[in-house]
Coordinates of C-alpha atoms in Angstrom, one line a residue:
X15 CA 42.6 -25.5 0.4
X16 CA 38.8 -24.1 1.3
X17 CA 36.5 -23.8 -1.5
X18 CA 35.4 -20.5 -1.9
X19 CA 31.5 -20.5 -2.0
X20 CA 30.7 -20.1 -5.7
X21 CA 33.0 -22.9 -6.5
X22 CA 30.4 -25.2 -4.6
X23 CA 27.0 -23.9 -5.6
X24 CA 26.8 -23.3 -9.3
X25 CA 24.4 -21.6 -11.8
X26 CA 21.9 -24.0 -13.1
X27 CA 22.8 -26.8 -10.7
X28 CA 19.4 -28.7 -9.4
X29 CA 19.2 -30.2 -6.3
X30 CA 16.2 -31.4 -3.9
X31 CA 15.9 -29.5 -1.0
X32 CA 12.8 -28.1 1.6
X33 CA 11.5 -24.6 2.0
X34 CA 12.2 -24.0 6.0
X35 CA 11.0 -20.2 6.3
X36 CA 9.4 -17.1 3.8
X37 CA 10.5 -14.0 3.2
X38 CA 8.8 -10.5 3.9
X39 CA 9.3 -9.9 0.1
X40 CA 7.6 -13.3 -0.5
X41 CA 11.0 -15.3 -1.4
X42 CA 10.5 -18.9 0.3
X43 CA 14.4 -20.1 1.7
X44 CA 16.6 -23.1 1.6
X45 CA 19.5 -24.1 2.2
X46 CA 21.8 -26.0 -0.7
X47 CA 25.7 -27.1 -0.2
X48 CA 25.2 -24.9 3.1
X49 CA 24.1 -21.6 1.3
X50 CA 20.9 -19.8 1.7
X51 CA 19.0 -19.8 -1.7
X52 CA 15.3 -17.6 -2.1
X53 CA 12.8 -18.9 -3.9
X54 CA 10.0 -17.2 -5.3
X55 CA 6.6 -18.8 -5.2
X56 CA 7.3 -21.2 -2.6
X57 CA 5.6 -22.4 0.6
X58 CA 6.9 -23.4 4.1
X59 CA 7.0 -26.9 4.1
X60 CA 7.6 -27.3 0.1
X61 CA 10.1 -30.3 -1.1
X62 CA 11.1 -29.7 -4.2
X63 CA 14.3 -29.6 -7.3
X64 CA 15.8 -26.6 -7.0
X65 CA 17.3 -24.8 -9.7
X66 CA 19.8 -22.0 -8.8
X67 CA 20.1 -19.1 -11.0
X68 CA 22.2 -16.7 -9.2
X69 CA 24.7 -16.5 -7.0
X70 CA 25.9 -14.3 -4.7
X71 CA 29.3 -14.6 -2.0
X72 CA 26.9 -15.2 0.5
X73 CA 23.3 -16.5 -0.7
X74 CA 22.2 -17.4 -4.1
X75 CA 18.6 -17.2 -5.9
X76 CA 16.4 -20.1 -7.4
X77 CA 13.5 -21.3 -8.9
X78 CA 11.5 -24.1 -8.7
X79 CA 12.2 -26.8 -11.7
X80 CA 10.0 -29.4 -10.0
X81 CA 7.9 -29.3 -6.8
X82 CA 8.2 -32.4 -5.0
X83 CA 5.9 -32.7 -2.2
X84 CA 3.4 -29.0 -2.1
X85 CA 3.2 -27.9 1.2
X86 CA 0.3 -28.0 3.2
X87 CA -0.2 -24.3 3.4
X88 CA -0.4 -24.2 -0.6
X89 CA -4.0 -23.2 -2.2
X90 CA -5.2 -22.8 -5.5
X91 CA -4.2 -19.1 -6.4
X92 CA -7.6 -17.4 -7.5
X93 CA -5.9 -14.8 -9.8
X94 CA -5.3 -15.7 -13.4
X95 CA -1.9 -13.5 -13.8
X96 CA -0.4 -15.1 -10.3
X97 CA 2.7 -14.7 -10.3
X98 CA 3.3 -13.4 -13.3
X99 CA 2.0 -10.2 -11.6
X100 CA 3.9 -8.5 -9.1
X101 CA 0.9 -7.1 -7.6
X102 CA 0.8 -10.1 -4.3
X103 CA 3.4 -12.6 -3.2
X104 CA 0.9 -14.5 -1.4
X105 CA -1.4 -16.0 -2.8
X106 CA -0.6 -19.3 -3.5
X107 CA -0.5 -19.8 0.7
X108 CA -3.4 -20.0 2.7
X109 CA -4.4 -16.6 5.0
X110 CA -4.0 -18.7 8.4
X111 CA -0.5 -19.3 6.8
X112 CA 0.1 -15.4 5.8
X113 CA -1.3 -14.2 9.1
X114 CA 1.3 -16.6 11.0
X115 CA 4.3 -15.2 8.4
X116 CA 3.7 -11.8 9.0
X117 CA 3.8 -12.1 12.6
X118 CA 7.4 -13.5 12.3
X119 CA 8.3 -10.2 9.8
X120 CA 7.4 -8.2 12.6
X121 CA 9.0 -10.2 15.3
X122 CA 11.8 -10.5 12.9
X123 CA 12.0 -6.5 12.6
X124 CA 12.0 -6.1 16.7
X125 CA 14.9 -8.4 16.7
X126 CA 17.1 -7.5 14.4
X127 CA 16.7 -3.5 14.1
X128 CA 15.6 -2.9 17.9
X129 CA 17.1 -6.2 19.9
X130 CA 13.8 -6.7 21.6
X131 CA 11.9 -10.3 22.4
X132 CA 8.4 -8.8 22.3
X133 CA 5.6 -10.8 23.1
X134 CA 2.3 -11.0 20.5
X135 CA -1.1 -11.1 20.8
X136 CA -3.1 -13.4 18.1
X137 CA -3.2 -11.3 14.7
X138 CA -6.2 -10.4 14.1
X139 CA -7.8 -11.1 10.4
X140 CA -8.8 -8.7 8.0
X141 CA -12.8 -8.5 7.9
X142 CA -12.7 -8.6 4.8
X143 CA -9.8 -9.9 2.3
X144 CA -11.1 -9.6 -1.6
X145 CA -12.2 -6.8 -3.6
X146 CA -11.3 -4.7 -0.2
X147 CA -9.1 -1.7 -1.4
X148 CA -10.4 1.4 -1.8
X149 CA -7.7 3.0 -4.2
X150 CA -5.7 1.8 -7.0
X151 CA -3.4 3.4 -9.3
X152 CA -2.8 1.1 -12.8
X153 CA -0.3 2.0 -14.5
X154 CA -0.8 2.5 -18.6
X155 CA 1.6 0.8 -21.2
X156 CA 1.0 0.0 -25.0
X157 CA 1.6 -3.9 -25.7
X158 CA 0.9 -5.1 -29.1
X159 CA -0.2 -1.6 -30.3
X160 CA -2.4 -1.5 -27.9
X161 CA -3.4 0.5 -24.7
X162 CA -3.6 -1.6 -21.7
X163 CA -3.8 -1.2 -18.0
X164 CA -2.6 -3.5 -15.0
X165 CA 0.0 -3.9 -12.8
X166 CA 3.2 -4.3 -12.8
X167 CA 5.8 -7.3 -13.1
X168 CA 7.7 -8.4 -10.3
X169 CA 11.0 -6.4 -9.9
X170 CA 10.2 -4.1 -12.6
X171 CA 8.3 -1.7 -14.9
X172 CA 6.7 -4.2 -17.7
X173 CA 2.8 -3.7 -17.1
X174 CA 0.9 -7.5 -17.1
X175 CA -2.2 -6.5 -18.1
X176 CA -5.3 -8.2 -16.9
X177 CA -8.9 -7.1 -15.4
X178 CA -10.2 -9.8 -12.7
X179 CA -7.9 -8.5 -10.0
X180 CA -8.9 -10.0 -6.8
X181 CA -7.9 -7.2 -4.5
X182 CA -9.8 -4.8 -6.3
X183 CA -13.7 -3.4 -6.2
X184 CA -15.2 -5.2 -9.7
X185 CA -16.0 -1.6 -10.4
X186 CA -12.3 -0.3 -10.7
X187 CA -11.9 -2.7 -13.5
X188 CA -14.7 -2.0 -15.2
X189 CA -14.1 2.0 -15.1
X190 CA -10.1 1.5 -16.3
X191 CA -11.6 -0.6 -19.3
X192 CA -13.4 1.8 -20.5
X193 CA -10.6 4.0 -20.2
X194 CA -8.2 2.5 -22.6
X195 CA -11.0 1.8 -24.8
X196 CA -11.4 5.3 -25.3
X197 CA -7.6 6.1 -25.6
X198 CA -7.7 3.4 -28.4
X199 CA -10.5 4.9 -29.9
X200 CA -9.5 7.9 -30.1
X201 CA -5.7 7.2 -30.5
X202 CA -4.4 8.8 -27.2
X203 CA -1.0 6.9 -26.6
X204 CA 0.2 5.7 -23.4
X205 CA 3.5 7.4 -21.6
X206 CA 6.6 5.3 -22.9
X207 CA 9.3 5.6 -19.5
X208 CA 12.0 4.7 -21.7
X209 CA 11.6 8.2 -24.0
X210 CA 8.8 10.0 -22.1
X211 CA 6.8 10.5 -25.0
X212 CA 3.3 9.3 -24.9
X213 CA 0.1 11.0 -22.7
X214 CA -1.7 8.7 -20.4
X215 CA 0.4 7.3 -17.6
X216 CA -2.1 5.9 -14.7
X217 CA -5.5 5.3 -14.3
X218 CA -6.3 6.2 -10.2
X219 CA -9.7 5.3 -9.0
X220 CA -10.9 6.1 -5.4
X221 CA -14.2 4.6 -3.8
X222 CA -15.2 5.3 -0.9
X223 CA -15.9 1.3 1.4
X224 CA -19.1 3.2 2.7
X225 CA -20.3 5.7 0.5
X226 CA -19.8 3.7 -2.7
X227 CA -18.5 7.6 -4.1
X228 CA -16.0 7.0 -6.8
X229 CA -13.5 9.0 -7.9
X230 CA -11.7 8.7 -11.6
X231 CA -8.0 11.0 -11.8
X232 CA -6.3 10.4 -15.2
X233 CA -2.7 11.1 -14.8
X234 CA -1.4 12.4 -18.1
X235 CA 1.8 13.7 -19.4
X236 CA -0.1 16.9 -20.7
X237 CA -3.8 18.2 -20.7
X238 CA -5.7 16.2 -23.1
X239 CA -8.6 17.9 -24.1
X240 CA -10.3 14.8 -25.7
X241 CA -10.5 13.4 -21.9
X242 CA -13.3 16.5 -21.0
X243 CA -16.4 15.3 -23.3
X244 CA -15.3 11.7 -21.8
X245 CA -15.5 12.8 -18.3
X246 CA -19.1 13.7 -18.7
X247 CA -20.1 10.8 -20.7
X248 CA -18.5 8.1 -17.9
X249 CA -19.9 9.6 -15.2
X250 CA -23.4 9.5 -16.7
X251 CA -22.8 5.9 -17.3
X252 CA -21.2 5.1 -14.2
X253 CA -23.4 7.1 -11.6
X254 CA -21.3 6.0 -8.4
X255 CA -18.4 8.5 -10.3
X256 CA -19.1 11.8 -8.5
X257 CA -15.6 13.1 -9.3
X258 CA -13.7 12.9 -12.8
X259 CA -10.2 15.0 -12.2
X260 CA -6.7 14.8 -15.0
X261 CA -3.6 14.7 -13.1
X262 CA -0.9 16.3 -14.6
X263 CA 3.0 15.1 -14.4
X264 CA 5.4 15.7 -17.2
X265 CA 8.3 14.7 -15.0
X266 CA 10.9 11.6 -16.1
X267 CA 9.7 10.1 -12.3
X268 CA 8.5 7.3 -10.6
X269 CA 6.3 9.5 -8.4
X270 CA 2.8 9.1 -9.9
X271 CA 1.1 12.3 -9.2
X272 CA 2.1 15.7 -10.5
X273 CA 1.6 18.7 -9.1
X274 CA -1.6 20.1 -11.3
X275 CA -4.9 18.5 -10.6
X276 CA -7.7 20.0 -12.8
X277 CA -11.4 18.9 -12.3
X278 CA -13.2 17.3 -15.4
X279 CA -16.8 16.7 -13.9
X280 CA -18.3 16.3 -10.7
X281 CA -16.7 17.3 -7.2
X282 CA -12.7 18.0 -6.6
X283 CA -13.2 15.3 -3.1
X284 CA -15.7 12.2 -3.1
X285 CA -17.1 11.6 0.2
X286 CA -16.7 8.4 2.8
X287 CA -17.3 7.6 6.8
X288 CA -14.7 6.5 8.7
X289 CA -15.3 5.4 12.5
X290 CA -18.5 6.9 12.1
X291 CA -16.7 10.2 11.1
X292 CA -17.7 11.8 7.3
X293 CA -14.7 12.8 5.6
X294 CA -13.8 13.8 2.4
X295 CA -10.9 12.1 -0.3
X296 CA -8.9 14.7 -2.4
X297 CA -6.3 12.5 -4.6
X298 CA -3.6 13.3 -2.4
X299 CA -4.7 12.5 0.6
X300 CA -3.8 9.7 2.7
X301 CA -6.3 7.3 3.7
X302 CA -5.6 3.6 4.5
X303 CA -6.9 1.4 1.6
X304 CA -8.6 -1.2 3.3
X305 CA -11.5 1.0 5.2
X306 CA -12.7 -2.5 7.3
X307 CA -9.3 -3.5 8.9
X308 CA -8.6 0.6 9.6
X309 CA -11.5 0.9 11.3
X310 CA -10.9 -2.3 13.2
X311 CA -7.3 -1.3 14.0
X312 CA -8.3 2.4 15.3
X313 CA -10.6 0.7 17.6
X314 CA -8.0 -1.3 19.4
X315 CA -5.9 1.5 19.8
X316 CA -8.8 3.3 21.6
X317 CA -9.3 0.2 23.2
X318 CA -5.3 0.4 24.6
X319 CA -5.6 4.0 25.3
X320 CA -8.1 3.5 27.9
X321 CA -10.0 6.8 27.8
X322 CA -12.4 8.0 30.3
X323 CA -13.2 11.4 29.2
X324 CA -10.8 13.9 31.0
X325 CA -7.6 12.7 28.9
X326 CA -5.6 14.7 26.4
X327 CA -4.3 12.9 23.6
X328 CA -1.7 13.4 21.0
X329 CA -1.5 12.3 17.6
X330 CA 1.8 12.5 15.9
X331 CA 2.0 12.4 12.1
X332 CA -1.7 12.8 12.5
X333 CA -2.5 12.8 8.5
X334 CA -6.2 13.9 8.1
X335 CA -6.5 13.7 11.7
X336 CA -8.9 10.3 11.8
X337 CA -7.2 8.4 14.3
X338 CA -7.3 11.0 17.1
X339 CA -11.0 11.9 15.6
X340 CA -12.0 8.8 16.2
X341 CA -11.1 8.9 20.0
X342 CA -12.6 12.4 20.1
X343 CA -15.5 12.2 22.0
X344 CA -13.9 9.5 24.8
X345 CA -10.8 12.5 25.2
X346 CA -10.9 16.1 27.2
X347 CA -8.3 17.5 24.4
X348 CA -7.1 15.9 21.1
X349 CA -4.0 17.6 19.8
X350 CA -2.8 16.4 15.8
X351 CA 0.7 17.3 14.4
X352 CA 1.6 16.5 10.8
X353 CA 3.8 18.2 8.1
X354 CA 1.7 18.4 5.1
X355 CA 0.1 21.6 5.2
X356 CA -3.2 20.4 3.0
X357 CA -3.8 17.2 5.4
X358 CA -3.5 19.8 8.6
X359 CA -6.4 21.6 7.2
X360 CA -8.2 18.6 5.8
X361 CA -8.3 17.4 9.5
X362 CA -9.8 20.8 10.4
X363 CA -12.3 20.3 8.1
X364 CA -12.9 16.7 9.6
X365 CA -13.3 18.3 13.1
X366 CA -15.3 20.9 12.4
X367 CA -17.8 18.7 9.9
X368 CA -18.7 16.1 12.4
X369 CA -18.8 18.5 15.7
X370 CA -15.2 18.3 17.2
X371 CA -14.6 21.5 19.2
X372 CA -12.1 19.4 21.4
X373 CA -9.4 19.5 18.2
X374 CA -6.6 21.5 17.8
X375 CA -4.1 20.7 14.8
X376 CA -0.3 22.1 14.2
X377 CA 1.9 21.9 11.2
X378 CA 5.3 21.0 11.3
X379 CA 7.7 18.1 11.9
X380 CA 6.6 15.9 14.4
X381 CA 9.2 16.3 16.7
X382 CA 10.1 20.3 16.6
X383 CA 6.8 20.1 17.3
X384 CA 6.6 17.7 20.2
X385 CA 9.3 19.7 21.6
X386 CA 7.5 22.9 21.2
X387 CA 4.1 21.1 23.2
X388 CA 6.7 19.4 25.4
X389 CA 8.6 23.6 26.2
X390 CA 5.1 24.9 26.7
X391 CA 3.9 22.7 29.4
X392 CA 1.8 20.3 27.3
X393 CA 1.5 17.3 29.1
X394 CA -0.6 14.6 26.9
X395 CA -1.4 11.0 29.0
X396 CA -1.7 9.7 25.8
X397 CA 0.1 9.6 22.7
X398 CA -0.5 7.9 19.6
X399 CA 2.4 7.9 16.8
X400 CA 1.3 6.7 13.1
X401 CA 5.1 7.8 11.1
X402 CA 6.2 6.9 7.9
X403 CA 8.0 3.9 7.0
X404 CA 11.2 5.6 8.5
X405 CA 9.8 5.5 11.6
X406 CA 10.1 8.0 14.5
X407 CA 12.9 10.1 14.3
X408 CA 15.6 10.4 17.8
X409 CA 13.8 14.3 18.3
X410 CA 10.3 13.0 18.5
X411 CA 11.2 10.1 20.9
X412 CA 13.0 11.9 23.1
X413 CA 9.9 15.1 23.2
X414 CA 7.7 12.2 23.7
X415 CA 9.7 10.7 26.3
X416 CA 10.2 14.3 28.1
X417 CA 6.3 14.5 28.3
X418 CA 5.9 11.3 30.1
X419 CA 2.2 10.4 29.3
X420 CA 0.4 7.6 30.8

C-alpha cells in the first residue's frame, strides 16, 4: 500500500537538507522525504537540520534547528529585533542577492498568473536603501504596563517594540519616543484590539525626502484633549514638525485611519518635490515611500514613452497625478483618471502649483472612464497604468486596447 504523505514527514522530525529557492513572503524551500518544506530565515544555498513543525497534504513548514553550512549570500543582519520583527524578511541576505530574488517573484508572477516568458532588463538598485522611507505608521501596544511603539510580529498583531529601525529616518524614532513618553506620563493607554478599549492606536509620521517637512498624525480611539498642549510643545522642539494632526478611528478594524482628521498645530499638508514638481502630503494621500527609487522609476518610464512634445498621454489610476506631471512638459496633452475624489483634486492643485495648463483630470473608475475617452474620440499614443494590487480590470484593458496608442 502507498503511504499517504503525513505518514512519511512527521512533526518534529530533523533532517539535513539545502535551501534550493526563497519565497516572495521570505520563506527559503526544501525538499524532505519528497515534500516541499518553507523555512523562515533561510538563504539560497543554506545546508542545514531541519526541523519540521507543520504539515500540510502537500508541503509542510520548518525551522532551522542547526545551520550547517551559511550560504554565501548570508550577512550580518544590522537590526537588533531581526527576525523577531515582522517588519523585513530580508535582511539576513545580501541586496545583490534580494535584487536577483525579486526578479524571479516577478518572472514567477508572469508565469504562473499570465503564462508569459518575458524577458528582463538588469534590476536596477535602490539609490538609496537605509533610513529611506518617508512614512511610517507604528502601531501602539502596552507591554509590561507600559506604552510602547514598533512593529509588528511576523504573522500577527503582537507589537516588538524597538527604536533603531533601519528603514526608517533617525527622526521618526525619535518623535514616536517622545510620544509614548508622554502617554506614560500622563497615563493615556494604548488601544487593546482584543476589547477595543484603550486611546492611542498608531503613531504616523510623514517627512518629506526633500523638504525635510514632517508630519506627526496620532490615531486615537477618541479625541484626547491632553494631546493639544503636546502638539505645540513637540513641534517647538522638533522644528522640522510643520504639521501635528489626531486621527480619529473608533472602529473594531484593521484599517488604520478613521475618517476625522483634526489639526493640532501647524499646517493640515507638509510640503515635498517630486521630479522637480512641489507637492503637498495630506495623511491620506498616496505617495510612494521611498522618494529616490520613485523618482528614478518615473524617469524610466519617460524614458520608454519616448516623448517629443506633440504626444497626449494618459495616466490611469493617476493618484495625485505625479507620474503624468512629471512627463508634462515633454507631452502636448496629459489626461489623469483616478477614483478618489480628494487625490483628483490634489493632482489639480499639483498642476496648477508648478504651471501645468496641459492637465486635465477625471474621476471615476479607470475603465468607465477609459471607455468614455475611448466613445469620445480620445486617442492617447501613450498610456501609462499605475493600478492597485488587483491589477487592471478586463474593462480598462479592453478601453485601452480599443484606443490603440503607440
Amino acid at each position: 500500500m502507498k503511504k499517504n504523505r503525513n505518514e512519511v514527514l512527521q512533526k518534529n522530525q530533523i533532517a539535513r537538507t539545502r535551501i534550493t529557492d526563497i519565497t516572495a513572503e521570505g520563506n527559503g524551500v526544501c525538499r524532505m522525504d519528497g515534500m516541499a518544506v518553507f523555512v523562515p530565515n533561510t538563504a539560497v544555498g543554506d545546508e542545514l537540520d531541519c526541523r519540521i513543525v507543520k504539515v500540510q497534504k502537500s508541503y509542510a513548514y520548518g525551522k532551522i534547528e542547526k545551520l550547517v553550512v551559511p550560504s554565501p549570500e548570508r550577512i550580518e543582519p544590522d537590526c537588533a529585533v531581526f527576525p523577531q520583527c515582522g517588519g523585513c524578511v530580508f535582511r539576513h541576505i545580501n541586496y545583490a542577492e534580494e535584487l536577483r530574488l525579486k526578479v524571479g517573484f516577478a518572472a514567477e508572477s508572469f508565469r504562473r498568473l499570465g503564462k508569459l516568458e518575458v524577458t528582463w532588463e538588469a534590476p536596477e538598485a535602490s539609490p538609496q536603501t537605509a533610513q529611506y522611507r518617508n512614512k511610517v505608521q507604528y502601531p501602539v501596544a502596552e507591554q509590561d504596563g507600559r506604552v510602547v511603539f514598533g512593529f509588528y510580529a511576523r504573522n500577527s498583531h503582537r507589537v516588538v517594540p524597538h527604536k533603531t529601525c533601519p528603514l526608517q529616518p533617525e527622526i521618526f524614532e525619535k518623535i514616536a519616543t517622545r510620544v509614548v513618553d508622554f502617554a506614560n506620563e500622563n497615563e493615556i493607554p494604548a488601544y487593546r484590539e482584543e476589547t477595543g478599549e484603550g486611546v492611542l492606536r498608531h503613531i504616523y509620521l510623514r517627512q518629506g525626502a526633500h523638504s525635510g517637512e514632517v508630519m506627526l498624525c496620532l490615531v486615537c480611539t477618541a479625541p484626547e484633549e491632553r494631546f493639544q498642549p503636546f502638539a505645540k510643545q513637540i513641534s517647538a522642539d522638533f522644528p522640522q514638525i510643520q504639521s501635528v494632526l489626531m486621527n480619529i478611528n473608533p472602529a473594531r478594524t484593521n484599517v488604520i485611519l478613521g475618517k476625522c482628521t483634526v489639526l493640532l498645530a501647524g499646517k493640515s499638508a507638509i510640503r515635498d518635490v517630486m521630479c522637480g514638481m512641489e507637492t503637498e502630503l495630506a495623511p491620506e494621500a498616496f505617495y510612494q515611500v521611498n522618494t529616490a527609487a520613485a523618482e528614478r522609476l518615473y524617469g524610466i518610464a519617460a524614458e520608454y514613452a519616448q516623448l517629443s512634445g506633440g504626444e497626449t498621454l494618459l495616466d490611469l489610476y493617476c493618484g495625485a497625478g505625479l507620474i503624468g506631471l512629471s512627463m508634462a512638459g515633454r507631452a502636448k496633452r496629459v489626461l489623469g483618471v483616478e477614483v478618489i475624489a480628494q487625490a483628483v483634486e490634489n493632482a489639480r492643485k499639483n498642476a496648477a502649483r508648478n504651471g501645468f495648463h496641459n492637465a486635465e483630470f477625471f474621476c471615476g473608475d479607470a475603465g468607465q472612464v477609459a471607455q468614455m475617452l475611448a466613445q469620445r474620440g480620445e486617442r492617447p499614443d501613450v498610456i501609462i497604468a499605475d493600478p492597485a494590487r488587483k491589477g487592471c480590470d478586463e474593462k480598462t484593458l479592453e478601453a485601452m486596447v480599443s484606443m490603440s496608442p503607440e
